[in-house]
Short mmCIF file of C-alpha atoms in Angstrom, two decimals:
data_model
loop_
_atom_site.label_atom_id
_atom_site.label_comp_id
_atom_site.label_asym_id
_atom_site.label_seq_id
_atom_site.Cartn_x
_atom_site.Cartn_y
_atom_site.Cartn_z
CA UNK A 203 -8.30 -22.22 -14.93
CA UNK A 204 -4.57 -22.49 -14.17
CA UNK A 205 -4.31 -21.92 -10.42
CA UNK A 206 -0.58 -22.34 -10.12
CA UNK A 207 -0.07 -18.94 -11.99
CA UNK A 208 -2.77 -17.36 -9.89
CA UNK A 209 -1.30 -18.74 -6.52
CA UNK A 210 2.12 -17.46 -7.71
CA UNK A 211 0.48 -13.96 -8.34
CA UNK A 212 -1.34 -14.15 -5.05
CA UNK A 213 2.02 -15.07 -3.09
CA UNK A 214 3.81 -12.14 -4.73
CA UNK A 215 1.01 -9.89 -3.68
CA UNK A 216 1.01 -11.13 -0.13
CA UNK A 217 4.70 -10.58 -0.14
CA UNK A 218 4.24 -6.98 -1.37
CA UNK A 219 1.33 -6.49 1.32
CA UNK A 220 3.37 -7.70 4.19
CA UNK A 221 6.34 -5.59 3.02
CA UNK A 222 3.91 -2.42 2.74
CA UNK A 223 2.43 -3.12 6.24
CA UNK A 224 6.10 -3.69 7.95
CA UNK A 225 7.07 -0.37 6.43
CA UNK A 226 4.23 1.51 7.71
CA UNK A 227 4.87 -0.05 11.12
CA UNK A 228 8.44 0.92 11.00
CA UNK A 229 7.53 4.76 10.11
CA UNK A 230 5.36 4.75 13.11
CA UNK A 231 8.39 4.17 15.31
CA UNK A 232 10.32 7.04 14.17
CA UNK A 233 10.96 10.02 16.56
CA UNK A 234 8.57 12.83 15.89
CA UNK A 235 9.76 16.36 15.66
CA UNK A 236 9.86 18.68 18.77
CA UNK A 237 8.41 21.48 16.42
CA UNK A 238 4.65 21.72 17.01
CA UNK A 239 3.78 23.02 13.88
CA UNK A 240 5.64 19.88 12.33
CA UNK A 241 3.92 17.64 14.90
CA UNK A 242 0.67 18.76 13.32
CA UNK A 243 1.85 17.53 9.92
CA UNK A 244 2.95 14.57 11.11
CA UNK A 245 -0.20 13.91 12.75
CA UNK A 246 -2.05 14.17 9.53
CA UNK A 247 0.43 11.84 7.79
CA UNK A 248 -0.14 9.40 10.52
CA UNK A 249 -3.91 9.29 9.99
CA UNK A 250 -3.11 8.73 6.24
CA UNK A 251 -0.86 5.72 7.00
CA UNK A 252 -3.21 4.29 9.56
CA UNK A 253 -5.86 4.08 6.69
CA UNK A 254 -3.40 2.67 4.24
CA UNK A 255 -2.29 -0.03 6.72
CA UNK A 256 -6.25 -0.87 7.27
CA UNK A 257 -6.57 -1.07 3.48
CA UNK A 258 -3.42 -3.27 3.05
CA UNK A 259 -4.50 -5.59 6.04
CA UNK A 260 -7.74 -6.03 4.45
CA UNK A 261 -6.39 -6.68 1.04
CA UNK A 262 -3.99 -9.39 2.81
CA UNK A 263 -6.79 -11.04 4.24
CA UNK A 264 -8.48 -11.48 1.03
CA UNK A 265 -5.30 -12.70 -0.52
CA UNK A 266 -5.03 -15.07 2.25
CA UNK A 267 -8.49 -16.39 1.87
CA UNK A 268 -7.86 -16.77 -1.94
CA UNK A 269 -4.75 -19.07 -1.38
CA UNK A 270 -6.59 -21.05 1.23
CA UNK A 271 -9.27 -21.45 -1.30
CA UNK A 272 -6.95 -22.63 -4.16
CA UNK A 273 -5.53 -25.08 -1.60
CA UNK A 274 -9.17 -26.45 -0.71
CA UNK A 275 -10.08 -26.50 -4.42
CA UNK A 276 -12.62 -24.06 -3.94
CA UNK A 277 -11.02 -20.96 -5.69
CA UNK A 278 -12.97 -19.04 -8.37
CA UNK A 279 -16.67 -19.88 -6.56
CA UNK A 280 -19.01 -16.83 -5.59
CA UNK A 281 -19.35 -16.60 -2.04
CA UNK A 282 -22.94 -15.41 -2.37
CA UNK A 283 -24.30 -17.38 -5.39
CA UNK A 284 -21.78 -20.10 -5.64
CA UNK A 285 -21.54 -19.88 -9.50
CA UNK A 286 -18.04 -19.58 -10.99
CA UNK A 287 -16.65 -16.41 -10.95
CA UNK A 288 -15.59 -15.40 -14.52
CA UNK A 289 -11.87 -15.75 -15.33
CA UNK A 290 -11.67 -12.31 -16.82
CA UNK A 291 -12.57 -10.80 -13.42
CA UNK A 292 -10.23 -13.31 -11.44
CA UNK A 293 -7.35 -12.15 -13.58
CA UNK A 294 -8.06 -8.59 -12.93
CA UNK A 295 -8.85 -9.12 -9.22
CA UNK A 296 -7.59 -12.48 -8.27
CA UNK A 297 -8.68 -12.18 -4.49
CA UNK A 298 -12.21 -11.19 -5.36
CA UNK A 299 -14.83 -13.41 -3.35
CA UNK A 300 -17.90 -12.21 -5.43
CA UNK A 301 -18.72 -12.62 -9.26
CA UNK A 302 -19.72 -9.40 -10.79
CA UNK A 303 -23.43 -9.83 -10.26
CA UNK A 304 -22.88 -10.21 -6.52
CA UNK A 305 -20.36 -7.64 -6.39
#
């Protein structure tokens, strides 16, 4: 397995996720509308953004773990059964921690 290409893919994804999280944080600092009905819509939007931020943070943790595993020479090993994760699965989801059977 060519971990150098995988590492670059993960680094690109890491950068993208950090930018996404920062953009969401930046949006939270905007001034809110004085209009009550508009505030209700803004509140709904904030709830969606909070979940998007949580999802991005979780994905970022998985990406960081995968990068750490590359550095440790443990990349591509299933966390549960310790068998190798299929390369096709890693190509689609390079930060997965589990083989298809354990997922």
